[in-house]
PDB file of C-alpha atoms and ligand atoms in Angstrom:
ATOM      1  CA  MET A 203     173.284 118.913 126.150  1.00 63.00           C
ATOM      2  CA  VAL A 204     176.447 116.993 125.172  1.00 65.00           C
ATOM      3  CA  THR A 205     175.602 114.306 127.809  1.00 69.00           C
ATOM      4  CA  VAL A 206     172.091 113.801 126.416  1.00 70.00           C
ATOM      5  CA  PHE A 207     173.477 113.512 122.870  1.00 72.00           C
ATOM      6  CA  ARG A 208     176.028 110.864 124.041  1.00 74.00           C
ATOM      7  CA  GLU A 209     173.266 108.892 125.784  1.00 80.00           C
ATOM      8  CA  VAL A 210     171.154 108.845 122.590  1.00 80.00           C
ATOM      9  CA  THR A 211     174.136 107.732 120.500  1.00 86.00           C
ATOM     10  CA  ARG A 212     174.937 104.939 122.975  1.00 86.00           C
ATOM     11  CA  GLU A 213     171.320 103.765 122.963  1.00 86.00           C
ATOM     12  CA  ARG A 214     171.249 103.740 119.168  1.00 87.00           C
ATOM     13  CA  GLU A 215     174.498 101.795 119.085  1.00 87.00           C
ATOM     14  CA  ALA A 216     173.066  99.286 121.601  1.00 86.00           C
ATOM     15  CA  LEU A 217     169.938  98.876 119.439  1.00 85.00           C
ATOM     16  CA  ARG A 218     172.044  98.379 116.309  1.00 87.00           C
ATOM     17  CA  VAL A 219     174.173  95.733 118.050  1.00 86.00           C
ATOM     18  CA  LYS A 220     171.009  94.013 119.309  1.00 83.00           C
ATOM     19  CA  ASP A 221     169.496  93.969 115.782  1.00 83.00           C
ATOM     20  CA  GLU A 222     172.735  92.585 114.360  1.00 85.00           C
ATOM     21  CA  LEU A 223     172.829  89.917 117.055  1.00 84.00           C
ATOM     22  CA  ILE A 224     169.242  88.874 116.366  1.00 82.00           C
ATOM     23  CA  ALA A 225     169.888  88.726 112.612  1.00 82.00           C
ATOM     24  CA  MET A 226     173.038  86.662 113.151  1.00 82.00           C
ATOM     25  CA  ALA A 227     171.391  84.325 115.672  1.00 79.00           C
ATOM     26  CA  GLY A 228     168.386  83.903 113.364  1.00 78.00           C
ATOM     27  CA  HIS A 229     170.662  83.013 110.486  1.00 80.00           C
ATOM     28  CA  GLU A 230     172.757  80.598 112.567  1.00 81.00           C
ATOM     29  CA  LEU A 231     169.679  78.895 114.032  1.00 80.00           C
ATOM     30  CA  ARG A 232     167.980  78.565 110.677  1.00 80.00           C
ATOM     31  CA  SER A 233     170.805  76.816 108.856  1.00 82.00           C
ATOM     32  CA  PRO A 234     170.749  73.588 110.976  1.00 81.00           C
ATOM     33  CA  LEU A 235     166.944  73.730 110.798  1.00 83.00           C
ATOM     34  CA  THR A 236     167.084  73.766 106.995  1.00 86.00           C
ATOM     35  CA  SER A 237     169.372  70.768 107.004  1.00 86.00           C
ATOM     36  CA  ILE A 238     167.224  68.890 109.592  1.00 87.00           C
ATOM     37  CA  SER A 239     164.157  69.595 107.474  1.00 86.00           C
ATOM     38  CA  GLY A 240     165.936  68.322 104.317  1.00 88.00           C
ATOM     39  CA  TYR A 241     167.063  65.112 106.033  1.00 88.00           C
ATOM     40  CA  SER A 242     163.661  64.457 107.611  1.00 90.00           C
ATOM     41  CA  GLN A 243     161.995  64.804 104.181  1.00 89.00           C
ATOM     42  CA  MET A 244     164.503  62.328 102.759  1.00 89.00           C
ATOM     43  CA  MET A 245     163.851  59.908 105.645  1.00 90.00           C
ATOM     44  CA  ALA A 246     160.082  60.267 105.199  1.00 88.00           C
ATOM     45  CA  ARG A 247     160.485  59.301 101.524  1.00 84.00           C
ATOM     46  CA  GLN A 248     162.630  56.302 102.475  1.00 86.00           C
ATOM     47  CA  LEU A 249     160.168  55.327 105.202  1.00 88.00           C
ATOM     48  CA  GLY A 250     157.449  55.423 102.547  1.00 81.00           C
ATOM     49  CA  VAL A 251     159.450  52.889 100.492  1.00 79.00           C
ATOM     50  CA  VAL A 252     159.928  50.693 103.590  1.00 85.00           C
ATOM     51  CA  GLN A 253     156.196  50.937 104.342  1.00 82.00           C
ATOM     52  CA  ARG A 254     155.277  49.929 100.773  1.00 76.00           C
ATOM     53  CA  GLN A 255     157.637  46.928 100.955  1.00 78.00           C
ATOM     54  CA  ILE A 256     156.109  45.916 104.311  1.00 84.00           C
ATOM     55  CA  GLY A 257     152.646  46.203 102.724  1.00 79.00           C
ATOM     56  CA  GLN A 258     153.697  43.991  99.792  1.00 76.00           C
ATOM     57  CA  LEU A 259     155.219  41.349 102.078  1.00 81.00           C
ATOM     58  CA  ASP A 260     152.148  41.421 104.268  1.00 82.00           C
ATOM     59  CA  GLN A 261     149.927  40.868 101.228  1.00 77.00           C
ATOM     60  CA  LEU A 262     152.071  37.960  99.994  1.00 77.00           C
ATOM     61  CA  ILE A 263     152.077  36.261 103.410  1.00 83.00           C
ATOM     62  CA  GLY A 264     148.316  36.846 103.714  1.00 79.00           C
ATOM     63  CA  ASP A 265     147.678  35.342 100.242  1.00 77.00           C
ATOM     64  CA  PHE A 266     149.838  32.367 101.062  1.00 77.00           C
ATOM     65  CA  MET A 267     148.134  31.598 104.349  1.00 78.00           C
ATOM     66  CA  GLU A 268     144.698  32.278 102.952  1.00 74.00           C
ATOM     67  CA  ALA A 269     145.202  29.949  99.968  1.00 73.00           C
ATOM     68  CA  SER A 270     146.507  27.117 102.134  1.00 73.00           C
ATOM     69  CA  SER A 271     143.595  27.461 104.542  1.00 70.00           C
ATOM     70  CA  PHE A 272     141.176  27.158 101.586  1.00 68.00           C
ATOM     71  CA  ASP A 273     142.909  23.952 100.525  1.00 61.00           C
ATOM     72  CA  ASP A 274     142.114  22.592 103.975  1.00 55.00           C
ATOM     73  CA  ALA A 275     138.459  23.434 103.252  1.00 55.00           C
ATOM     74  CA  ARG A 276     138.369  25.789 106.233  1.00 58.00           C
ATOM     75  CA  LEU A 277     136.595  28.577 104.391  1.00 74.00           C
ATOM     76  CA  SER A 278     133.661  29.580 106.510  1.00 80.00           C
ATOM     77  CA  LEU A 279     131.466  32.631 106.089  1.00 88.00           C
ATOM     78  CA  ASP A 280     129.823  34.795 108.736  1.00 89.00           C
ATOM     79  CA  LEU A 281     126.680  35.768 106.860  1.00 94.00           C
ATOM     80  CA  VAL A 282     124.971  39.030 107.790  1.00 96.00           C
ATOM     81  CA  PRO A 283     122.868  41.614 105.897  1.00 96.00           C
ATOM     82  CA  ILE A 284     125.272  43.911 104.032  1.00 97.00           C
ATOM     83  CA  ASP A 285     124.764  47.481 102.916  1.00 96.00           C
ATOM     84  CA  LEU A 286     126.835  47.560  99.728  1.00 97.00           C
ATOM     85  CA  VAL A 287     127.346  51.316  99.913  1.00 96.00           C
ATOM     86  CA  ASP A 288     129.144  50.835 103.259  1.00 96.00           C
ATOM     87  CA  LEU A 289     131.116  47.887 101.894  1.00 97.00           C
ATOM     88  CA  VAL A 290     132.270  49.858  98.834  1.00 97.00           C
ATOM     89  CA  GLN A 291     133.050  53.005 100.807  1.00 96.00           C
ATOM     90  CA  ALA A 292     135.127  51.103 103.379  1.00 95.00           C
ATOM     91  CA  ALA A 293     137.126  49.428 100.564  1.00 95.00           C
ATOM     92  CA  VAL A 294     137.708  52.793  98.887  1.00 96.00           C
ATOM     93  CA  GLU A 295     138.985  54.255 102.159  1.00 94.00           C
ATOM     94  CA  ARG A 296     141.418  51.374 102.663  1.00 93.00           C
ATOM     95  CA  PHE A 297     142.564  51.751  99.045  1.00 93.00           C
ATOM     96  CA  ALA A 298     143.060  55.515  99.361  1.00 93.00           C
ATOM     97  CA  GLY A 299     145.119  54.867 102.524  1.00 89.00           C
ATOM     98  CA  SER A 300     147.437  52.377 100.849  1.00 88.00           C
ATOM     99  CA  CYS A 301     147.600  53.980  97.365  1.00 90.00           C
ATOM    100  CA  PRO A 302     147.137  57.700  98.091  1.00 90.00           C
ATOM    101  CA  SER A 303     148.261  58.933  94.676  1.00 92.00           C
ATOM    102  CA  ARG A 304     145.988  56.671  92.587  1.00 97.00           C
ATOM    103  CA  PRO A 305     142.767  58.404  91.474  1.00 97.00           C
ATOM    104  CA  ILE A 306     139.709  56.283  92.178  1.00 98.00           C
ATOM    105  CA  ARG A 307     136.141  56.884  90.987  1.00 98.00           C
ATOM    106  CA  VAL A 308     133.095  55.181  92.436  1.00 98.00           C
ATOM    107  CA  GLU A 309     129.853  54.677  90.536  1.00 98.00           C
ATOM    108  CA  MET A 310     126.906  53.195  92.416  1.00 96.00           C
ATOM    109  CA  GLY A 311     123.275  52.816  91.449  1.00 87.00           C
ATOM    110  CA  GLY A 312     120.408  52.045  93.833  1.00 90.00           C
ATOM    111  CA  LEU A 313     121.599  48.917  95.605  1.00 94.00           C
ATOM    112  CA  PRO A 314     119.618  46.263  97.439  1.00 94.00           C
ATOM    113  CA  GLU A 315     120.858  44.736 100.676  1.00 95.00           C
ATOM    114  CA  ILE A 316     122.630  41.410 100.210  1.00 96.00           C
ATOM    115  CA  SER A 317     123.466  38.595 102.558  1.00 96.00           C
ATOM    116  CA  GLY A 318     127.217  37.937 102.777  1.00 96.00           C
ATOM    117  CA  ASP A 319     130.361  38.009 104.867  1.00 94.00           C
ATOM    118  CA  PRO A 320     131.508  41.654 104.898  1.00 94.00           C
ATOM    119  CA  THR A 321     135.115  40.817 105.801  1.00 92.00           C
ATOM    120  CA  ARG A 322     135.419  38.291 102.979  1.00 93.00           C
ATOM    121  CA  LEU A 323     133.697  40.519 100.414  1.00 96.00           C
ATOM    122  CA  GLY A 324     135.896  43.414 101.573  1.00 95.00           C
ATOM    123  CA  GLN A 325     138.855  41.158 100.878  1.00 93.00           C
ATOM    124  CA  VAL A 326     137.551  40.513  97.341  1.00 96.00           C
ATOM    125  CA  LEU A 327     137.367  44.248  96.627  1.00 97.00           C
ATOM    126  CA  ASP A 328     140.776  44.889  98.273  1.00 94.00           C
ATOM    127  CA  ASN A 329     142.370  42.252  96.087  1.00 95.00           C
ATOM    128  CA  LEU A 330     140.846  43.550  92.839  1.00 97.00           C
ATOM    129  CA  LEU A 331     141.645  47.174  93.693  1.00 97.00           C
ATOM    130  CA  SER A 332     145.185  46.296  94.692  1.00 95.00           C
ATOM    131  CA  ASN A 333     145.711  44.467  91.367  1.00 96.00           C
ATOM    132  CA  ALA A 334     144.215  47.410  89.432  1.00 98.00           C
ATOM    133  CA  ASN A 335     146.838  49.605  91.056  1.00 96.00           C
ATOM    134  CA  LYS A 336     149.681  47.099  90.764  1.00 95.00           C
ATOM    135  CA  TYR A 337     149.135  46.413  87.049  1.00 96.00           C
ATOM    136  CA  SER A 338     148.732  50.111  86.112  1.00 97.00           C
ATOM    137  CA  PRO A 339     152.303  51.431  85.949  1.00 95.00           C
ATOM    138  CA  ASP A 340     151.228  55.015  85.198  1.00 94.00           C
ATOM    139  CA  GLU A 341     150.054  56.078  88.627  1.00 90.00           C
ATOM    140  CA  HIS A 342     147.869  58.874  87.254  1.00 93.00           C
ATOM    141  CA  THR A 343     145.462  56.542  85.452  1.00 97.00           C
ATOM    142  CA  GLU A 344     142.110  56.132  87.108  1.00 98.00           C
ATOM    143  CA  VAL A 345     140.630  53.070  88.791  1.00 98.00           C
ATOM    144  CA  ILE A 346     136.838  52.785  88.663  1.00 98.00           C
ATOM    145  CA  LEU A 347     134.797  50.790  91.144  1.00 98.00           C
ATOM    146  CA  ARG A 348     131.182  50.186  90.139  1.00 98.00           C
ATOM    147  CA  ALA A 349     128.297  48.574  91.958  1.00 98.00           C
ATOM    148  CA  GLU A 350     124.882  48.083  90.394  1.00 96.00           C
ATOM    149  CA  ALA A 351     121.771  45.997  90.867  1.00 95.00           C
ATOM    150  CA  GLU A 352     120.684  43.297  88.446  1.00 93.00           C
ATOM    151  CA  GLU A 353     117.648  41.018  88.509  1.00 91.00           C
ATOM    152  CA  GLY A 354     118.205  38.951  91.688  1.00 92.00           C
ATOM    153  CA  HIS A 355     121.907  39.863  91.760  1.00 96.00           C
ATOM    154  CA  VAL A 356     124.374  42.647  92.313  1.00 97.00           C
ATOM    155  CA  LEU A 357     127.250  43.322  89.980  1.00 97.00           C
ATOM    156  CA  LEU A 358     130.544  44.757  91.263  1.00 98.00           C
ATOM    157  CA  SER A 359     133.390  45.676  88.940  1.00 98.00           C
ATOM    158  CA  VAL A 360     136.868  47.129  89.138  1.00 98.00           C
ATOM    159  CA  GLN A 361     138.188  48.710  85.962  1.00 98.00           C
ATOM    160  CA  ASP A 362     141.690  50.020  85.330  1.00 98.00           C
ATOM    161  CA  HIS A 363     143.588  51.602  82.444  1.00 98.00           C
ATOM    162  CA  GLY A 364     146.760  49.614  82.954  1.00 97.00           C
ATOM    163  CA  LEU A 365     148.722  46.815  81.292  1.00 97.00           C
ATOM    164  CA  GLY A 366     145.687  44.866  80.158  1.00 97.00           C
ATOM    165  CA  ILE A 367     145.609  41.136  79.421  1.00 97.00           C
ATOM    166  CA  GLU A 368     145.830  39.189  76.159  1.00 96.00           C
ATOM    167  CA  PRO A 369     142.597  37.183  75.571  1.00 96.00           C
ATOM    168  CA  GLU A 370     144.228  33.738  75.853  1.00 96.00           C
ATOM    169  CA  HIS A 371     145.111  34.387  79.509  1.00 96.00           C
ATOM    170  CA  LEU A 372     141.675  35.584  80.624  1.00 96.00           C
ATOM    171  CA  PRO A 373     140.169  32.192  81.561  1.00 92.00           C
ATOM    172  CA  LEU A 374     143.353  31.111  83.388  1.00 96.00           C
ATOM    173  CA  LEU A 375     143.923  34.097  85.665  1.00 97.00           C
ATOM    174  CA  PHE A 376     141.862  32.607  88.503  1.00 97.00           C
ATOM    175  CA  GLU A 377     143.956  29.420  88.694  1.00 95.00           C
ATOM    176  CA  ARG A 378     146.353  29.095  91.639  1.00 91.00           C
ATOM    177  CA  PHE A 379     149.858  30.445  90.864  1.00 92.00           C
ATOM    178  CA  TYR A 380     148.881  31.549  87.334  1.00 96.00           C
ATOM    179  CA  ARG A 381     150.705  34.722  86.330  1.00 95.00           C
ATOM    180  CA  VAL A 382     150.950  36.367  82.905  1.00 95.00           C
ATOM    181  CA  ARG A 383     154.617  36.596  82.009  1.00 90.00           C
ATOM    182  CA  SER A 384     155.128  39.525  79.672  1.00 88.00           C
ATOM    183  CA  GLN A 385     157.716  42.195  79.106  1.00 86.00           C
ATOM    184  CA  GLU A 386     155.294  44.782  80.474  1.00 85.00           C
ATOM    185  CA  SER A 387     154.651  42.974  83.764  1.00 86.00           C
ATOM    186  CA  GLN A 388     158.297  42.111  84.384  1.00 88.00           C
ATOM    187  CA  GLY A 389     159.325  43.265  87.846  1.00 86.00           C
ATOM    188  CA  ILE A 390     155.765  43.339  89.227  1.00 90.00           C
ATOM    189  CA  LYS A 391     155.869  40.982  92.178  1.00 85.00           C
ATOM    190  CA  GLY A 392     153.226  38.431  93.122  1.00 88.00           C
ATOM    191  CA  LEU A 393     152.545  34.759  93.712  1.00 87.00           C
ATOM    192  CA  GLY A 394     149.553  34.349  91.430  1.00 92.00           C
ATOM    193  CA  LEU A 395     147.270  33.564  94.376  1.00 91.00           C
ATOM    194  CA  GLY A 396     145.180  36.709  94.819  1.00 93.00           C
ATOM    195  CA  LEU A 397     142.639  36.005  92.074  1.00 96.00           C
ATOM    196  CA  SER A 398     142.257  32.341  93.069  1.00 94.00           C
ATOM    197  CA  ILE A 399     141.370  33.586  96.561  1.00 92.00           C
ATOM    198  CA  VAL A 400     138.880  36.030  95.008  1.00 95.00           C
ATOM    199  CA  ARG A 401     137.336  33.190  92.977  1.00 95.00           C
ATOM    200  CA  ASP A 402     137.016  30.939  96.068  1.00 93.00           C
ATOM    201  CA  LEU A 403     135.485  33.710  98.189  1.00 94.00           C
ATOM    202  CA  VAL A 404     133.002  34.700  95.496  1.00 96.00           C
ATOM    203  CA  ALA A 405     132.108  31.048  94.860  1.00 94.00           C
ATOM    204  CA  ALA A 406     131.521  30.552  98.605  1.00 93.00           C
ATOM    205  CA  HIS A 407     128.910  33.330  98.290  1.00 95.00           C
ATOM    206  CA  GLY A 408     127.277  31.525  95.350  1.00 95.00           C
ATOM    207  CA  GLY A 409     128.618  34.136  92.930  1.00 97.00           C
ATOM    208  CA  THR A 410     130.793  34.214  89.812  1.00 97.00           C
ATOM    209  CA  VAL A 411     133.837  36.237  88.810  1.00 98.00           C
ATOM    210  CA  TRP A 412     135.419  36.923  85.422  1.00 98.00           C
ATOM    211  CA  ALA A 413     137.898  39.214  83.703  1.00 98.00           C
ATOM    212  CA  GLU A 414     137.665  41.266  80.524  1.00 98.00           C
ATOM    213  CA  SER A 415     140.352  43.084  78.580  1.00 98.00           C
ATOM    214  CA  ALA A 416     140.837  44.147  74.983  1.00 97.00           C
ATOM    215  CA  GLY A 417     144.534  43.174  75.209  1.00 96.00           C
ATOM    216  CA  THR A 418     147.950  44.501  76.164  1.00 95.00           C
ATOM    217  CA  ASN A 419     147.911  48.110  77.370  1.00 96.00           C
ATOM    218  CA  GLN A 420     144.109  48.297  76.987  1.00 97.00           C
ATOM    219  CA  GLY A 421     143.303  48.119  80.699  1.00 98.00           C
ATOM    220  CA  ALA A 422     141.267  45.407  82.377  1.00 98.00           C
ATOM    221  CA  SER A 423     137.941  44.943  84.165  1.00 98.00           C
ATOM    222  CA  PHE A 424     137.163  42.360  86.800  1.00 98.00           C
ATOM    223  CA  TRP A 425     133.511  41.514  87.456  1.00 98.00           C
ATOM    224  CA  VAL A 426     131.864  39.917  90.458  1.00 98.00           C
ATOM    225  CA  ARG A 427     128.217  38.821  90.303  1.00 98.00           C
ATOM    226  CA  LEU A 428     126.652  38.003  93.664  1.00 98.00           C
ATOM    227  CA  PRO A 429     123.200  36.656  94.430  1.00 97.00           C
ATOM    228  CA  LEU A 430     121.194  38.731  96.895  1.00 95.00           C
ATOM    229  CA  LYS A 431     121.050  35.746  99.225  1.00 87.00           C
ATOM    230  CA  CYS A 432     123.600  32.980  99.398  1.00 79.00           C
ATOM    231  CA  ASP A 433     122.616  29.580 100.736  1.00 70.00           C
TER     232      ASP A 433
HETATM  233  P1  ADP B 176     149.560  38.191  91.492  1.00 88.66           P
HETATM  234  O1  ADP B 176     149.126  39.583  91.263  1.00 88.66           O
HETATM  235  O2  ADP B 176     150.126  37.943  92.839  1.00 88.66           O
HETATM  236  O3  ADP B 176     150.430  37.663  90.382  1.00 88.66           O
HETATM  237  P2  ADP B 176     146.783  37.391  91.073  1.00 88.66           P
HETATM  238  O4  ADP B 176     146.206  36.028  91.266  1.00 88.66           O
HETATM  239  O5  ADP B 176     146.174  38.510  91.826  1.00 88.66           O
HETATM  240  O6  ADP B 176     148.297  37.211  91.451  1.00 88.66           O
HETATM  241  O7  ADP B 176     146.749  37.719  89.543  1.00 88.66           O
HETATM  242  C1  ADP B 176     147.108  36.693  88.602  1.00 88.66           C
HETATM  243  C2  ADP B 176     147.650  37.359  87.327  1.00 88.66           C
HETATM  244  O8  ADP B 176     146.588  38.037  86.671  1.00 88.66           O
HETATM  245  C3  ADP B 176     148.698  38.421  87.590  1.00 88.66           C
HETATM  246  O9  ADP B 176     149.983  37.861  87.732  1.00 88.66           O
HETATM  247  C4  ADP B 176     148.569  39.284  86.348  1.00 88.66           C
HETATM  248  O10 ADP B 176     149.281  38.669  85.299  1.00 88.66           O
HETATM  249  C5  ADP B 176     147.090  39.187  86.014  1.00 88.66           C
HETATM  250  N1  ADP B 176     146.319  40.355  86.525  1.00 88.66           N
HETATM  251  C6  ADP B 176     145.612  40.429  87.659  1.00 88.66           C
HETATM  252  N2  ADP B 176     145.007  41.618  87.772  1.00 88.66           N
HETATM  253  C7  ADP B 176     145.356  42.317  86.673  1.00 88.66           C
HETATM  254  C8  ADP B 176     145.049  43.621  86.177  1.00 88.66           C
HETATM  255  N3  ADP B 176     144.248  44.458  86.847  1.00 88.66           N
HETATM  256  N4  ADP B 176     145.593  44.015  85.008  1.00 88.66           N
HETATM  257  C9  ADP B 176     146.385  43.172  84.296  1.00 88.66           C
HETATM  258  N5  ADP B 176     146.709  41.930  84.703  1.00 88.66           N
HETATM  259  C10 ADP B 176     146.199  41.507  85.868  1.00 88.66           C
END
């Protein structure tokens, strides 16, 4: 009887030691894990900053090369029938990938097929969307991309609720190297080439582009009118 009792006590003791060991090991293993997790989150944030800087540099280099190639009159278009819904959706996906926290709304009516160069027109939308994001410091404000049909044309527009533009600058924005210098836009980097590239690409399609804004901090809209067929 005494022997059985001792055996039970020893087993209980062994179980208690095992539980203690597991609790201790769990605790010891978890503390480096917590610190690894903290550091990896910090690195991910810093990598995000590096990625954004790479994206900005890439855009600047692209603008630079693109603008100089236009000066050499090397702008050629690969014209194919374009489904505008696909074109808009692809641009929205690229935008959501590069600016994941910016809300974007798309409004499309019934759209006819147009003839154009999908890469170049994609570039037009990318540029306007990227500016809408860049010149809207509050990253919760919405960007709206609209596409609608007009008599013999389609009308694309990108609207934002950002810094806006004073009326005297509106006709000049599409000139090479033109940038609005204001207190609000201080620190926003750029070469002033993006919109001149947009203008050249739209013109190559036989279309027109213009900007509207009610003034500083009133947001801005950029419009692109394209003929259904460009010759
Ligand atoms: P960048 O952005 O590199 O300066 P752009 O040619 O794309 O060059 O734009 C020219 C100028 O037009 C910008 O510097 C800015 O002043 C103004 N601009 C462009 N898009 C917007 C916008 N969505 N809201 C306010 N200002 C804008």
